[in-house]
Short mmCIF file of C-alpha atoms in Angstrom, two decimals:
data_model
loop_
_atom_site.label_atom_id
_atom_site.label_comp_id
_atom_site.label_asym_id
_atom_site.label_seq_id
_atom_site.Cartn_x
_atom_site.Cartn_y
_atom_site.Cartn_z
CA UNK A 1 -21.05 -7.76 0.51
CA UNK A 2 -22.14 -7.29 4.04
CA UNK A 3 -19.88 -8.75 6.05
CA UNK A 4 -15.85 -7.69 6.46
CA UNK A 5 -13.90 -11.00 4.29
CA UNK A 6 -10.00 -10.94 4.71
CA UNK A 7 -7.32 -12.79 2.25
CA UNK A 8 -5.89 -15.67 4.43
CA UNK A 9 -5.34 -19.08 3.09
CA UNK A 10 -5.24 -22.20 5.12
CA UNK A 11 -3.48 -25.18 4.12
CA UNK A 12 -3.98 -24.04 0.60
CA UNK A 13 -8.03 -24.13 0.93
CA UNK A 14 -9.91 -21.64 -1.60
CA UNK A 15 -14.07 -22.51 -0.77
CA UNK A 16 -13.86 -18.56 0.17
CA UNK A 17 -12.37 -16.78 -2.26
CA UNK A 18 -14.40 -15.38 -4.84
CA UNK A 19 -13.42 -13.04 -8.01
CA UNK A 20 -14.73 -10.22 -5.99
CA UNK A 21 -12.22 -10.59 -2.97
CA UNK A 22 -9.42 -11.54 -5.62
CA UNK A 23 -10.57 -7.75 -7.59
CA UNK A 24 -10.43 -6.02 -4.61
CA UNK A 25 -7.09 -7.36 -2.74
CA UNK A 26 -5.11 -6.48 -5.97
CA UNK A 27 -6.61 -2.80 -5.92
CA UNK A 28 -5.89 -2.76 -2.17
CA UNK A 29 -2.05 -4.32 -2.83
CA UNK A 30 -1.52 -1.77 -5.37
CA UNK A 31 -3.05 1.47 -4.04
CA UNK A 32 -0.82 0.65 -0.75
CA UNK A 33 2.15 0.14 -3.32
CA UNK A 34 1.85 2.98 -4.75
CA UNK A 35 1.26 5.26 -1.63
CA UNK A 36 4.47 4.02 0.03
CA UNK A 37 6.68 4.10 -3.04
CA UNK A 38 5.60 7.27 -5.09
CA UNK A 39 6.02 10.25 -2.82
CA UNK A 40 9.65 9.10 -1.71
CA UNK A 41 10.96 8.40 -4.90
CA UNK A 42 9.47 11.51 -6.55
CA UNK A 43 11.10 13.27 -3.59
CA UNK A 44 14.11 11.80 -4.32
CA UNK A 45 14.41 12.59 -7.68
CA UNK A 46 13.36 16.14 -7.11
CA UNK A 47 15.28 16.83 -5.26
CA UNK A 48 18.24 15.58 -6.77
CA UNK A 49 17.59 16.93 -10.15
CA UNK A 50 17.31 20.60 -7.94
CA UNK A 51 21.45 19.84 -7.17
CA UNK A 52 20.99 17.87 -3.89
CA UNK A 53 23.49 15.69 -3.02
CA UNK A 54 22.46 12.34 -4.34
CA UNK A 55 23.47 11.02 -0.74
CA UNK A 56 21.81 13.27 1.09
CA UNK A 57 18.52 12.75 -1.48
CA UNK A 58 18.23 9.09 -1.03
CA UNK A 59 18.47 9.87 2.84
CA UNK A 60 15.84 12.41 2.73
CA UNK A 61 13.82 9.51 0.44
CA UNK A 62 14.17 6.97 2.80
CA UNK A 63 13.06 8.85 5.73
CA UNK A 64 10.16 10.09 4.20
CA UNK A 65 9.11 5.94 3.39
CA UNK A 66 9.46 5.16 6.44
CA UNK A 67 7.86 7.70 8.05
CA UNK A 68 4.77 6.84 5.66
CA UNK A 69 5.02 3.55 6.64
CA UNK A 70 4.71 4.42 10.57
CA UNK A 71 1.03 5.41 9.77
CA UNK A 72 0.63 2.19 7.52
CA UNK A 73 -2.46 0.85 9.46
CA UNK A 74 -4.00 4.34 9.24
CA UNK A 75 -3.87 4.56 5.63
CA UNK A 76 -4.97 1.00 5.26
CA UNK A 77 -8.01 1.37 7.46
CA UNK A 78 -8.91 4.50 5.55
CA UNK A 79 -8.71 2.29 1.85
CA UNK A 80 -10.83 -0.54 2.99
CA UNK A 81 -12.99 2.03 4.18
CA UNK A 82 -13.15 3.59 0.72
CA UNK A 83 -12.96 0.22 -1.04
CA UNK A 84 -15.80 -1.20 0.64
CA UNK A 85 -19.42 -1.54 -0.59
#
């Protein structure tokens, strides 16, 4: 596929949206999922099961999503890079 597609639907029309585009938006949804959620809640857990304060844990968890999400059009730039053709 040569040119760039992207997923928007207007007034429920669906001429454009192949299996292809379907495929590739739920790889896209998920990899971005799983970037934003993993590495927090990992952190949180390890560091809780290390004796943290479960406060201070879920702090440390949440700042660390956040901060991944500042640098969430980097990171999706960089997988439609690697998910294109």
């Amino acid at each position: 596929m040569g040119s760039r597609q992207a997923l928007k639907f207007k007034s429920g029309s669906f001429e454009n949206l192949t299996p292809e585009l379907v495929a590739r938006s739920m790889w896209m949804s998920t990899a971005l999922a799983m970037i934003f959620a993993l590495p927090p809640v990992g952190l949180f857990i390890g560091l809780y099961q290390s004796g943290v304060s479960i406060a201070i844990a879920a702090a440390i968890g949440f700042g660390i999503h956040f901060a991944i999400l500042a640098f969430s059009k980097k990171i999706s730039s960089g997988l439609v890079k690697l998910f294109e053709d």
